[in-house]
């Protein structure tokens, strides 16, 4: 076969069995027009910042600047909170069935514009289009549909006969699932009658700003949703604002601790969804081919930028060699490259800072004596990239087994008995998720009752549904998002007559 010259962003051909995959790119033009600069969204309008500082968001696959956006000041935050407060009385007074109409409308528009949003998310975030198209966007719409259904049924949600909203909700979301995390927080807040001031992550603001356009298209009353962009300084100003009644944060554990200290002694309601170091536990009776797919999905989905990623593989000693051989073969077929290529399995790392963090922890794993393995693959010359990586010979003392890497790096440990597996799985300051792979239902129940994790998957991993609550224990935070449980953080429990 004659060699052809590849462009800088073209997907390298990777062998998969007897076949090779040719590029199948999605058009960047499908993302619609990206403005050169953005202000904040306050009171139903895009407005300029009171300050002059601007930040830049880049395409992680190329390193090219996509747009500039405003660095929110305390004055900007105050203006957004005042707009949300002004809108609260009318919005909370609407019958639930009327609020539901707006959420249904938003959900339908998200579906109609899903291709545009999926491409924009991949460009701004770096994740493969296959994931934004097939996972993120369907779940975004599903959350708005689901909570629209709850809006007129709050009296029957189990929180008393007259549940009432809190007021203004301050929401700070991360960069790994920008639009999905927005939906997780905004949908229940609006369904319960609260108004919102949202701060997206400073590396991925574009889909949140596009969502503001969707809210205008849906006719959402002005001030019900406000978006202030910026870095951690803006987030700190928002969570500290005295007229905010509720704070919801998803992000790193250190920032979550700082917010908890900041709000201590106040009457603000707080929910935190923080880091994780999940154990994916494979027993000797597990269907190994199925388990391999679950392991790959658990750690390499979204480049490992997942708080509940199965970054620790605990495998029973008797099947360690067989499982690792199969896992390495599967890793060798993963395609790393252009996020807009429909064949890509692993896209770009979100930022230079995150790539440096992943690289530093991987190097620490080698220094501490773990054995590193990664499949051969050609990485693009521009942007931020990291090969899917496997470490064996890992002990519980290694940093890669203790710290959240937040990247495509898997640490392998072994166990002999179920009790040892539980002990090793729980030996972490985190407690967000875990996975169990076995044919025995009784063993699944025995393990699940002993694992200190908010979510336990059985013979699967990274499965999400808007009807199911999600959240953690210990340093993974507190509070639940999703399902009926996701309503409670936005209701005034003290005012309930129960």
Tab-separated table of C-alpha atoms in Angstrom:
chain	number	residue	atom	x	y	z
A	1	UNK	CA	0.000	0.000	0.000
A	2	UNK	CA	1.418	3.375	-0.959
A	3	UNK	CA	2.018	5.735	1.910
A	4	UNK	CA	-0.005	8.911	1.903
A	5	UNK	CA	0.939	12.151	3.565
A	6	UNK	CA	-1.170	12.890	6.639
A	7	UNK	CA	-2.296	16.369	7.578
A	8	UNK	CA	-1.533	17.681	11.054
A	9	UNK	CA	-4.987	16.870	12.451
A	10	UNK	CA	-5.690	13.747	10.415
A	11	UNK	CA	-6.390	10.523	12.290
A	12	UNK	CA	-3.381	8.172	11.989
A	13	UNK	CA	-4.252	4.743	10.625
A	14	UNK	CA	-4.264	2.148	13.409
A	15	UNK	CA	-4.502	-1.576	12.846
A	16	UNK	CA	-7.457	-3.332	14.411
A	17	UNK	CA	-7.365	-7.053	13.635
A	18	UNK	CA	-7.379	-7.447	9.852
A	19	UNK	CA	-8.606	-3.929	9.193
A	20	UNK	CA	-7.322	-0.370	9.289
A	21	UNK	CA	-9.466	2.673	9.866
A	22	UNK	CA	-9.453	5.531	7.398
A	23	UNK	CA	-10.277	9.026	8.665
A	24	UNK	CA	-13.993	9.811	9.035
A	25	UNK	CA	-13.955	13.442	10.145
A	26	UNK	CA	-16.924	15.465	11.294
A	27	UNK	CA	-17.003	18.993	9.913
A	28	UNK	CA	-15.904	21.715	12.379
A	29	UNK	CA	-18.361	24.008	10.595
A	30	UNK	CA	-21.194	22.038	12.207
A	31	UNK	CA	-20.351	23.802	15.487
A	32	UNK	CA	-21.764	27.012	14.068
A	33	UNK	CA	-20.174	30.407	14.421
A	34	UNK	CA	-17.718	30.859	17.290
A	35	UNK	CA	-17.382	34.526	18.184
A	36	UNK	CA	-13.942	36.022	18.652
A	37	UNK	CA	-14.888	37.231	22.135
A	38	UNK	CA	-17.662	36.656	24.680
A	39	UNK	CA	-19.039	38.572	27.635
A	40	UNK	CA	-21.317	37.267	30.396
A	41	UNK	CA	-24.955	36.245	30.099
A	42	UNK	CA	-26.925	38.263	32.653
A	43	UNK	CA	-30.599	39.114	32.748
A	44	UNK	CA	-31.258	37.399	29.434
A	45	UNK	CA	-28.609	39.375	27.527
A	46	UNK	CA	-24.917	39.054	26.720
A	47	UNK	CA	-23.180	41.905	28.520
A	48	UNK	CA	-19.630	43.217	28.785
A	49	UNK	CA	-17.573	42.658	31.892
A	50	UNK	CA	-16.921	45.513	34.285
A	51	UNK	CA	-13.236	44.599	34.073
A	52	UNK	CA	-10.807	44.548	31.182
A	53	UNK	CA	-9.160	41.146	31.721
A	54	UNK	CA	-9.896	38.446	29.152
A	55	UNK	CA	-9.044	34.752	29.072
A	56	UNK	CA	-8.598	32.450	26.081
A	57	UNK	CA	-10.030	29.032	25.367
A	58	UNK	CA	-8.073	26.782	23.008
A	59	UNK	CA	-8.706	23.672	20.955
A	60	UNK	CA	-6.779	20.959	22.874
A	61	UNK	CA	-6.257	18.966	19.671
A	62	UNK	CA	-4.352	21.782	17.974
A	63	UNK	CA	-3.452	24.335	20.641
A	64	UNK	CA	-5.120	27.045	18.552
A	65	UNK	CA	-7.112	29.798	20.263
A	66	UNK	CA	-10.852	29.468	19.701
A	67	UNK	CA	-12.108	32.613	21.433
A	68	UNK	CA	-11.558	35.112	24.200
A	69	UNK	CA	-13.995	35.443	27.085
A	70	UNK	CA	-14.406	37.777	30.019
A	71	UNK	CA	-12.748	37.241	33.376
A	72	UNK	CA	-15.630	37.791	35.763
A	73	UNK	CA	-15.139	40.364	38.515
A	74	UNK	CA	-16.909	40.690	41.856
A	75	UNK	CA	-19.035	43.392	40.281
A	76	UNK	CA	-20.000	41.042	37.441
A	77	UNK	CA	-20.949	38.333	39.929
A	78	UNK	CA	-22.995	40.799	41.964
A	79	UNK	CA	-24.876	41.923	38.853
A	80	UNK	CA	-25.681	38.311	37.935
A	81	UNK	CA	-26.856	37.433	41.461
A	82	UNK	CA	-29.076	40.523	41.525
A	83	UNK	CA	-30.617	39.499	38.194
A	84	UNK	CA	-31.272	35.996	39.542
A	85	UNK	CA	-32.772	37.412	42.747
A	86	UNK	CA	-35.036	39.744	40.796
A	87	UNK	CA	-36.317	36.847	38.695
A	88	UNK	CA	-36.836	34.469	41.627
A	89	UNK	CA	-40.211	35.705	42.862
A	90	UNK	CA	-42.009	35.296	39.533
A	91	UNK	CA	-40.211	32.073	38.568
A	92	UNK	CA	-40.850	30.333	41.901
A	93	UNK	CA	-44.499	31.475	41.847
A	94	UNK	CA	-45.152	29.750	38.527
A	95	UNK	CA	-47.066	26.475	38.765
A	96	UNK	CA	-44.757	23.504	38.314
A	97	UNK	CA	-46.524	22.606	35.105
A	98	UNK	CA	-45.550	25.998	33.651
A	99	UNK	CA	-41.893	25.646	34.659
A	100	UNK	CA	-41.964	22.183	33.114
A	101	UNK	CA	-42.935	23.653	29.747
A	102	UNK	CA	-39.692	25.645	29.639
A	103	UNK	CA	-37.592	22.598	30.575
A	104	UNK	CA	-39.341	20.458	27.963
A	105	UNK	CA	-38.703	23.200	25.410
A	106	UNK	CA	-35.008	23.383	26.336
A	107	UNK	CA	-34.707	19.581	26.057
A	108	UNK	CA	-36.241	19.549	22.605
A	109	UNK	CA	-34.005	22.364	21.370
A	110	UNK	CA	-30.950	20.524	22.724
A	111	UNK	CA	-32.036	17.511	20.693
A	112	UNK	CA	-32.599	19.612	17.586
A	113	UNK	CA	-29.177	21.242	17.919
A	114	UNK	CA	-27.353	18.169	19.194
A	115	UNK	CA	-24.928	17.891	16.288
A	116	UNK	CA	-23.910	21.537	16.666
A	117	UNK	CA	-23.439	21.155	20.429
A	118	UNK	CA	-21.561	17.849	20.126
A	119	UNK	CA	-19.059	19.283	17.647
A	120	UNK	CA	-18.576	22.444	19.708
A	121	UNK	CA	-17.997	20.361	22.844
A	122	UNK	CA	-15.382	18.215	21.103
A	123	UNK	CA	-13.576	21.274	19.727
A	124	UNK	CA	-13.475	23.071	23.075
A	125	UNK	CA	-12.918	20.050	25.328
A	126	UNK	CA	-10.889	17.569	23.242
A	127	UNK	CA	-13.115	14.523	23.776
A	128	UNK	CA	-14.022	12.318	20.787
A	129	UNK	CA	-17.086	13.294	18.768
A	130	UNK	CA	-18.365	9.749	19.195
A	131	UNK	CA	-18.672	10.383	22.942
A	132	UNK	CA	-20.185	13.865	22.770
A	133	UNK	CA	-22.622	12.736	20.074
A	134	UNK	CA	-23.641	9.362	21.541
A	135	UNK	CA	-23.260	9.908	25.303
A	136	UNK	CA	-23.095	13.534	26.427
A	137	UNK	CA	-25.809	15.151	24.315
A	138	UNK	CA	-28.443	12.401	24.738
A	139	UNK	CA	-27.896	12.560	28.502
A	140	UNK	CA	-28.133	16.365	28.525
A	141	UNK	CA	-31.543	16.242	26.854
A	142	UNK	CA	-32.629	13.323	29.043
A	143	UNK	CA	-31.895	15.256	32.245
A	144	UNK	CA	-34.014	18.203	31.159
A	145	UNK	CA	-36.839	15.889	30.083
A	146	UNK	CA	-36.615	13.989	33.374
A	147	UNK	CA	-36.687	17.014	35.669
A	148	UNK	CA	-39.390	18.652	33.579
A	149	UNK	CA	-41.480	15.664	34.585
A	150	UNK	CA	-40.811	16.319	38.273
A	151	UNK	CA	-41.606	20.052	38.208
A	152	UNK	CA	-45.336	19.605	38.910
A	153	UNK	CA	-44.947	16.559	41.172
A	154	UNK	CA	-42.747	17.952	43.955
A	155	UNK	CA	-45.495	17.370	46.530
A	156	UNK	CA	-45.087	13.650	45.853
A	157	UNK	CA	-41.280	13.504	45.829
A	158	UNK	CA	-41.036	12.524	49.485
A	159	UNK	CA	-39.862	15.877	50.831
A	160	UNK	CA	-43.084	16.916	52.564
A	161	UNK	CA	-46.400	18.284	51.332
A	162	UNK	CA	-45.229	21.778	50.465
A	163	UNK	CA	-41.612	21.771	49.242
A	164	UNK	CA	-40.299	25.223	48.393
A	165	UNK	CA	-37.236	26.454	46.485
A	166	UNK	CA	-34.230	27.935	48.230
A	167	UNK	CA	-33.683	31.041	46.106
A	168	UNK	CA	-30.553	31.771	44.095
A	169	UNK	CA	-28.307	28.799	43.308
A	170	UNK	CA	-24.602	29.349	42.585
A	171	UNK	CA	-23.259	26.529	40.426
A	172	UNK	CA	-19.626	25.921	39.491
A	173	UNK	CA	-18.971	23.173	36.944
A	174	UNK	CA	-15.813	21.402	35.692
A	175	UNK	CA	-14.201	21.040	32.275
A	176	UNK	CA	-14.488	17.276	31.784
A	177	UNK	CA	-18.229	17.185	30.967
A	178	UNK	CA	-19.078	20.856	30.470
A	179	UNK	CA	-22.583	20.611	29.045
A	180	UNK	CA	-23.572	17.450	30.909
A	181	UNK	CA	-22.552	18.887	34.289
A	182	UNK	CA	-24.532	22.011	33.409
A	183	UNK	CA	-27.598	19.838	32.817
A	184	UNK	CA	-27.062	17.887	36.053
A	185	UNK	CA	-27.224	21.133	38.012
A	186	UNK	CA	-29.419	23.528	36.066
A	187	UNK	CA	-32.308	21.132	35.350
A	188	UNK	CA	-33.216	20.248	38.976
A	189	UNK	CA	-32.584	23.817	40.140
A	190	UNK	CA	-35.038	25.262	37.621
A	191	UNK	CA	-37.568	22.465	38.090
A	192	UNK	CA	-37.770	23.198	41.816
A	193	UNK	CA	-38.258	26.940	41.260
A	194	UNK	CA	-34.779	28.283	41.938
A	195	UNK	CA	-32.892	30.754	39.773
A	196	UNK	CA	-29.271	30.139	38.797
A	197	UNK	CA	-25.910	31.829	38.395
A	198	UNK	CA	-23.539	29.395	36.682
A	199	UNK	CA	-19.778	29.594	36.253
A	200	UNK	CA	-18.353	27.218	33.624
A	201	UNK	CA	-14.736	26.048	33.702
A	202	UNK	CA	-12.193	28.462	32.299
A	203	UNK	CA	-10.927	25.957	29.705
A	204	UNK	CA	-14.382	24.985	28.370
A	205	UNK	CA	-16.846	27.919	28.426
A	206	UNK	CA	-18.210	27.684	24.892
A	207	UNK	CA	-21.060	25.183	25.246
A	208	UNK	CA	-22.363	26.944	28.366
A	209	UNK	CA	-22.488	30.207	26.411
A	210	UNK	CA	-24.207	28.420	23.520
A	211	UNK	CA	-26.681	27.013	26.046
A	212	UNK	CA	-27.532	30.588	27.020
A	213	UNK	CA	-28.638	31.106	23.414
A	214	UNK	CA	-30.826	28.004	23.709
A	215	UNK	CA	-32.476	29.425	26.827
A	216	UNK	CA	-33.315	32.598	24.922
A	217	UNK	CA	-34.634	30.489	22.046
A	218	UNK	CA	-36.817	28.605	24.530
A	219	UNK	CA	-38.195	31.879	25.905
A	220	UNK	CA	-36.886	31.282	29.432
A	221	UNK	CA	-37.759	34.384	31.509
A	222	UNK	CA	-34.893	36.828	31.870
A	223	UNK	CA	-32.709	36.390	34.922
A	224	UNK	CA	-33.720	32.780	35.603
A	225	UNK	CA	-30.361	31.568	34.250
A	226	UNK	CA	-27.231	33.727	34.314
A	227	UNK	CA	-23.712	32.736	33.266
A	228	UNK	CA	-20.531	34.448	34.468
A	229	UNK	CA	-17.258	33.248	32.947
A	230	UNK	CA	-13.802	33.328	34.491
A	231	UNK	CA	-11.285	31.324	36.467
A	232	UNK	CA	-11.212	30.322	40.118
A	233	UNK	CA	-11.340	33.937	41.272
A	234	UNK	CA	-14.775	34.295	39.712
A	235	UNK	CA	-15.929	31.038	41.266
A	236	UNK	CA	-14.743	32.130	44.704
A	237	UNK	CA	-16.584	35.436	44.373
A	238	UNK	CA	-19.751	33.617	43.352
A	239	UNK	CA	-19.767	31.040	46.153
A	240	UNK	CA	-18.966	33.759	48.719
A	241	UNK	CA	-21.723	36.126	47.588
A	242	UNK	CA	-23.997	36.904	50.554
A	243	UNK	CA	-27.241	36.721	48.542
A	244	UNK	CA	-26.676	33.161	47.306
A	245	UNK	CA	-28.779	30.494	49.029
A	246	UNK	CA	-27.329	27.335	47.518
A	247	UNK	CA	-23.870	26.349	46.253
A	248	UNK	CA	-23.300	23.319	44.021
A	249	UNK	CA	-19.736	22.504	43.021
A	250	UNK	CA	-18.192	19.754	40.916
A	251	UNK	CA	-14.408	19.731	40.703
A	252	UNK	CA	-11.251	18.951	42.622
A	253	UNK	CA	-11.180	17.938	46.270
A	254	UNK	CA	-8.842	20.803	47.352
A	255	UNK	CA	-11.215	23.416	45.898
A	256	UNK	CA	-14.188	21.604	47.448
A	257	UNK	CA	-12.507	21.781	50.855
A	258	UNK	CA	-11.905	25.504	50.396
A	259	UNK	CA	-15.566	26.094	49.531
A	260	UNK	CA	-16.709	24.062	52.549
A	261	UNK	CA	-14.492	26.176	54.831
A	262	UNK	CA	-15.735	29.350	53.153
A	263	UNK	CA	-19.385	28.431	53.734
A	264	UNK	CA	-18.966	27.025	57.251
A	265	UNK	CA	-21.272	28.851	59.644
A	266	UNK	CA	-23.416	30.300	56.881
A	267	UNK	CA	-26.950	29.196	56.070
A	268	UNK	CA	-26.056	28.335	52.490
A	269	UNK	CA	-26.888	24.816	51.409
A	270	UNK	CA	-23.885	23.030	49.895
A	271	UNK	CA	-23.398	19.956	47.721
A	272	UNK	CA	-19.993	18.788	46.513
A	273	UNK	CA	-19.057	16.219	43.882
A	274	UNK	CA	-15.294	15.889	44.024
A	275	UNK	CA	-12.486	13.518	43.079
A	276	UNK	CA	-12.324	9.759	42.970
A	277	UNK	CA	-9.981	6.787	42.783
A	278	UNK	CA	-12.379	4.015	41.857
A	279	UNK	CA	-11.530	0.331	42.060
A	280	UNK	CA	-12.653	-1.944	39.230
A	281	UNK	CA	-12.625	-5.415	40.840
A	282	UNK	CA	-12.397	-8.530	38.639
A	283	UNK	CA	-12.912	-11.990	40.151
A	284	UNK	CA	-11.730	-15.271	38.637
A	285	UNK	CA	-15.244	-16.284	37.567
A	286	UNK	CA	-15.902	-13.051	35.657
A	287	UNK	CA	-16.490	-13.128	31.889
A	288	UNK	CA	-13.055	-11.753	31.036
A	289	UNK	CA	-13.817	-10.448	27.546
A	290	UNK	CA	-16.730	-8.467	28.964
A	291	UNK	CA	-14.589	-7.309	31.877
A	292	UNK	CA	-11.873	-6.064	29.505
A	293	UNK	CA	-14.422	-3.877	27.720
A	294	UNK	CA	-15.605	-2.546	31.072
A	295	UNK	CA	-12.048	-1.808	32.162
A	296	UNK	CA	-11.309	0.053	28.928
A	297	UNK	CA	-14.542	2.034	29.201
A	298	UNK	CA	-13.893	2.681	32.870
A	299	UNK	CA	-10.477	4.317	32.468
A	300	UNK	CA	-10.060	5.436	28.836
A	301	UNK	CA	-13.508	6.944	28.270
A	302	UNK	CA	-13.105	10.723	27.918
A	303	UNK	CA	-9.293	10.309	28.151
A	304	UNK	CA	-9.718	9.294	31.806
A	305	UNK	CA	-11.059	12.782	32.575
A	306	UNK	CA	-13.801	11.258	34.714
A	307	UNK	CA	-14.172	11.679	38.467
A	308	UNK	CA	-15.525	8.126	38.780
A	309	UNK	CA	-12.957	6.576	36.403
A	310	UNK	CA	-11.911	3.026	37.245
A	311	UNK	CA	-8.277	4.046	37.644
A	312	UNK	CA	-7.399	1.116	39.931
A	313	UNK	CA	-7.817	-2.386	38.538
A	314	UNK	CA	-8.000	-5.032	41.263
A	315	UNK	CA	-7.708	-8.470	39.651
A	316	UNK	CA	-7.772	-11.861	41.359
A	317	UNK	CA	-4.305	-13.398	41.199
A	318	UNK	CA	-5.400	-16.592	39.446
A	319	UNK	CA	-6.574	-14.716	36.327
A	320	UNK	CA	-4.119	-11.819	36.356
A	321	UNK	CA	-1.973	-12.972	33.438
A	322	UNK	CA	-4.913	-13.977	31.242
A	323	UNK	CA	-6.745	-10.716	31.901
A	324	UNK	CA	-3.711	-8.492	31.335
A	325	UNK	CA	-2.856	-10.225	28.063
A	326	UNK	CA	-6.392	-9.612	26.810
A	327	UNK	CA	-6.358	-6.037	28.105
A	328	UNK	CA	-3.103	-5.224	26.329
A	329	UNK	CA	-4.432	-6.636	23.079
A	330	UNK	CA	-7.516	-4.463	23.427
A	331	UNK	CA	-5.479	-1.364	24.278
A	332	UNK	CA	-3.453	-1.972	21.141
A	333	UNK	CA	-6.587	-1.411	19.037
A	334	UNK	CA	-7.518	1.931	20.618
A	335	UNK	CA	-7.314	4.834	18.195
A	336	UNK	CA	-5.791	8.049	19.543
A	337	UNK	CA	-6.127	11.220	17.529
A	338	UNK	CA	-8.388	13.894	16.091
A	339	UNK	CA	-11.458	14.281	18.353
A	340	UNK	CA	-13.614	15.118	15.333
A	341	UNK	CA	-12.813	11.795	13.661
A	342	UNK	CA	-15.745	9.440	14.231
A	343	UNK	CA	-13.328	6.499	14.603
A	344	UNK	CA	-11.318	8.063	17.442
A	345	UNK	CA	-11.415	6.277	20.803
A	346	UNK	CA	-9.161	8.619	22.801
A	347	UNK	CA	-9.017	12.328	22.095
A	348	UNK	CA	-6.840	15.166	23.330
A	349	UNK	CA	-5.959	15.963	26.932
A	350	UNK	CA	-7.952	19.049	27.900
A	351	UNK	CA	-5.081	21.423	28.666
A	352	UNK	CA	-1.333	21.773	28.910
A	353	UNK	CA	-1.638	21.970	32.704
A	354	UNK	CA	-3.557	18.688	32.888
A	355	UNK	CA	-1.097	16.988	30.539
A	356	UNK	CA	1.760	18.088	32.806
A	357	UNK	CA	-0.071	16.639	35.827
A	358	UNK	CA	-0.643	13.277	34.111
A	359	UNK	CA	2.952	13.141	32.886
A	360	UNK	CA	4.334	13.947	36.335
A	361	UNK	CA	2.328	11.188	38.048
A	362	UNK	CA	3.207	8.629	35.354
A	363	UNK	CA	6.895	9.427	35.796
A	364	UNK	CA	6.464	9.106	39.560
A	365	UNK	CA	5.010	5.630	39.025
A	366	UNK	CA	8.141	4.573	37.139
A	367	UNK	CA	10.455	6.105	39.732
A	368	UNK	CA	8.653	4.243	42.505
A	369	UNK	CA	9.190	0.904	40.764
A	370	UNK	CA	5.967	0.171	38.882
A	371	UNK	CA	6.285	-1.280	35.385
A	372	UNK	CA	4.875	0.971	32.656
A	373	UNK	CA	3.341	-0.264	29.400
A	374	UNK	CA	1.618	1.584	26.563
A	375	UNK	CA	0.708	0.477	23.042
A	376	UNK	CA	2.611	1.839	20.091
A	377	UNK	CA	0.687	4.653	18.482
A	378	UNK	CA	1.471	7.777	16.523
A	379	UNK	CA	0.397	10.951	18.307
A	380	UNK	CA	-0.417	14.168	16.450
A	381	UNK	CA	2.337	16.774	16.400
A	382	UNK	CA	0.238	19.639	17.801
A	383	UNK	CA	-2.033	19.795	20.815
A	384	UNK	CA	-2.014	17.840	24.085
A	385	UNK	CA	-1.840	14.035	23.918
A	386	UNK	CA	-1.078	11.057	26.148
A	387	UNK	CA	-0.987	7.377	25.238
A	388	UNK	CA	-3.301	4.955	27.104
A	389	UNK	CA	-1.003	3.624	29.814
A	390	UNK	CA	-0.965	0.588	32.074
A	391	UNK	CA	1.093	0.122	35.254
A	392	UNK	CA	1.719	-3.294	36.812
A	393	UNK	CA	3.653	-4.119	39.950
A	394	UNK	CA	1.798	-1.321	41.722
A	395	UNK	CA	1.607	-1.217	45.508
A	396	UNK	CA	-0.915	0.674	47.592
A	397	UNK	CA	1.863	3.084	48.605
A	398	UNK	CA	2.520	4.265	45.048
A	399	UNK	CA	1.278	7.727	44.168
A	400	UNK	CA	-0.457	6.409	41.042
A	401	UNK	CA	-2.517	4.137	43.312
A	402	UNK	CA	-3.379	6.900	45.798
A	403	UNK	CA	-3.720	10.162	43.867
A	404	UNK	CA	-6.283	11.054	41.244
A	405	UNK	CA	-4.445	11.133	37.898
A	406	UNK	CA	-7.480	12.274	35.885
A	407	UNK	CA	-6.012	10.853	32.719
A	408	UNK	CA	-5.723	7.599	30.694
A	409	UNK	CA	-3.529	5.811	33.260
A	410	UNK	CA	-4.511	2.486	34.857
A	411	UNK	CA	-2.855	1.001	37.959
A	412	UNK	CA	-3.105	-2.782	38.406
A	413	UNK	CA	-3.135	-4.432	41.836
A	414	UNK	CA	-3.972	-8.025	42.771
A	415	UNK	CA	-5.959	-9.764	45.500
A	416	UNK	CA	-6.666	-13.310	46.615
A	417	UNK	CA	-9.902	-13.164	48.625
A	418	UNK	CA	-13.038	-11.004	48.535
A	419	UNK	CA	-12.123	-9.575	51.948
A	420	UNK	CA	-8.720	-8.486	50.643
A	421	UNK	CA	-10.380	-6.905	47.619
A	422	UNK	CA	-12.688	-4.868	49.859
A	423	UNK	CA	-9.800	-3.787	52.064
A	424	UNK	CA	-7.720	-2.604	49.106
A	425	UNK	CA	-10.648	-0.959	47.336
A	426	UNK	CA	-11.557	1.027	50.471
A	427	UNK	CA	-7.942	2.013	51.141
A	428	UNK	CA	-8.358	5.471	49.633
A	429	UNK	CA	-9.508	8.856	50.905
A	430	UNK	CA	-12.081	8.878	48.099
A	431	UNK	CA	-15.388	7.070	47.862
A	432	UNK	CA	-17.170	7.913	44.627
A	433	UNK	CA	-17.572	4.683	42.668
A	434	UNK	CA	-16.520	1.064	42.236
A	435	UNK	CA	-17.081	-1.829	39.845
A	436	UNK	CA	-17.530	-5.565	40.520
A	437	UNK	CA	-17.070	-8.281	37.891
A	438	UNK	CA	-18.297	-11.755	38.849
A	439	UNK	CA	-20.960	-14.285	37.855
A	440	UNK	CA	-22.142	-14.716	41.458
A	441	UNK	CA	-25.005	-12.445	42.457
A	442	UNK	CA	-24.449	-13.177	46.137
A	443	UNK	CA	-20.836	-11.999	45.820
A	444	UNK	CA	-21.955	-8.776	44.127
A	445	UNK	CA	-24.308	-8.017	47.028
A	446	UNK	CA	-21.700	-8.998	49.651
A	447	UNK	CA	-19.108	-6.715	48.057
A	448	UNK	CA	-21.489	-3.815	47.418
A	449	UNK	CA	-22.529	-3.755	51.075
A	450	UNK	CA	-18.900	-3.373	52.133
A	451	UNK	CA	-17.492	-0.993	49.534
A	452	UNK	CA	-17.441	2.640	50.659
A	453	UNK	CA	-18.511	4.078	47.342
A	454	UNK	CA	-21.519	6.130	46.388
A	455	UNK	CA	-22.071	4.202	43.150
A	456	UNK	CA	-21.295	0.503	42.659
A	457	UNK	CA	-21.612	-0.985	39.177
A	458	UNK	CA	-22.004	-4.731	38.692
A	459	UNK	CA	-20.599	-6.280	35.494
A	460	UNK	CA	-20.550	-2.874	33.838
A	461	UNK	CA	-18.965	0.535	34.417
A	462	UNK	CA	-19.630	4.219	33.724
A	463	UNK	CA	-23.348	3.748	33.123
A	464	UNK	CA	-25.453	6.832	33.851
A	465	UNK	CA	-29.165	7.567	33.821
A	466	UNK	CA	-31.034	10.726	34.872
A	467	UNK	CA	-33.297	8.644	37.126
A	468	UNK	CA	-30.363	7.328	39.186
A	469	UNK	CA	-28.632	9.344	41.940
A	470	UNK	CA	-24.887	9.937	41.792
A	471	UNK	CA	-22.515	11.087	44.529
A	472	UNK	CA	-19.839	9.956	46.939
A	473	UNK	CA	-18.464	9.533	50.436
A	474	UNK	CA	-15.409	10.837	52.266
A	475	UNK	CA	-13.266	13.195	50.155
A	476	UNK	CA	-15.448	12.547	47.103
A	477	UNK	CA	-17.978	14.989	48.535
A	478	UNK	CA	-21.561	14.833	49.738
A	479	UNK	CA	-25.027	15.291	48.322
A	480	UNK	CA	-26.566	13.524	45.348
A	481	UNK	CA	-27.289	14.579	41.777
A	482	UNK	CA	-29.727	12.771	39.535
A	483	UNK	CA	-32.979	10.993	40.252
A	484	UNK	CA	-35.485	12.027	42.884
A	485	UNK	CA	-32.555	12.551	45.241
A	486	UNK	CA	-31.262	15.349	42.989
A	487	UNK	CA	-34.283	17.509	43.884
A	488	UNK	CA	-33.592	17.656	47.617
A	489	UNK	CA	-30.448	19.875	47.451
A	490	UNK	CA	-32.574	22.621	45.866
A	491	UNK	CA	-35.495	22.482	48.330
A	492	UNK	CA	-35.877	24.246	51.643
A	493	UNK	CA	-35.984	21.264	53.981
A	494	UNK	CA	-36.286	23.494	57.061
A	495	UNK	CA	-39.570	24.890	55.726
A	496	UNK	CA	-41.111	21.458	55.142
A	497	UNK	CA	-43.986	20.380	57.340
A	498	UNK	CA	-43.067	16.732	57.840
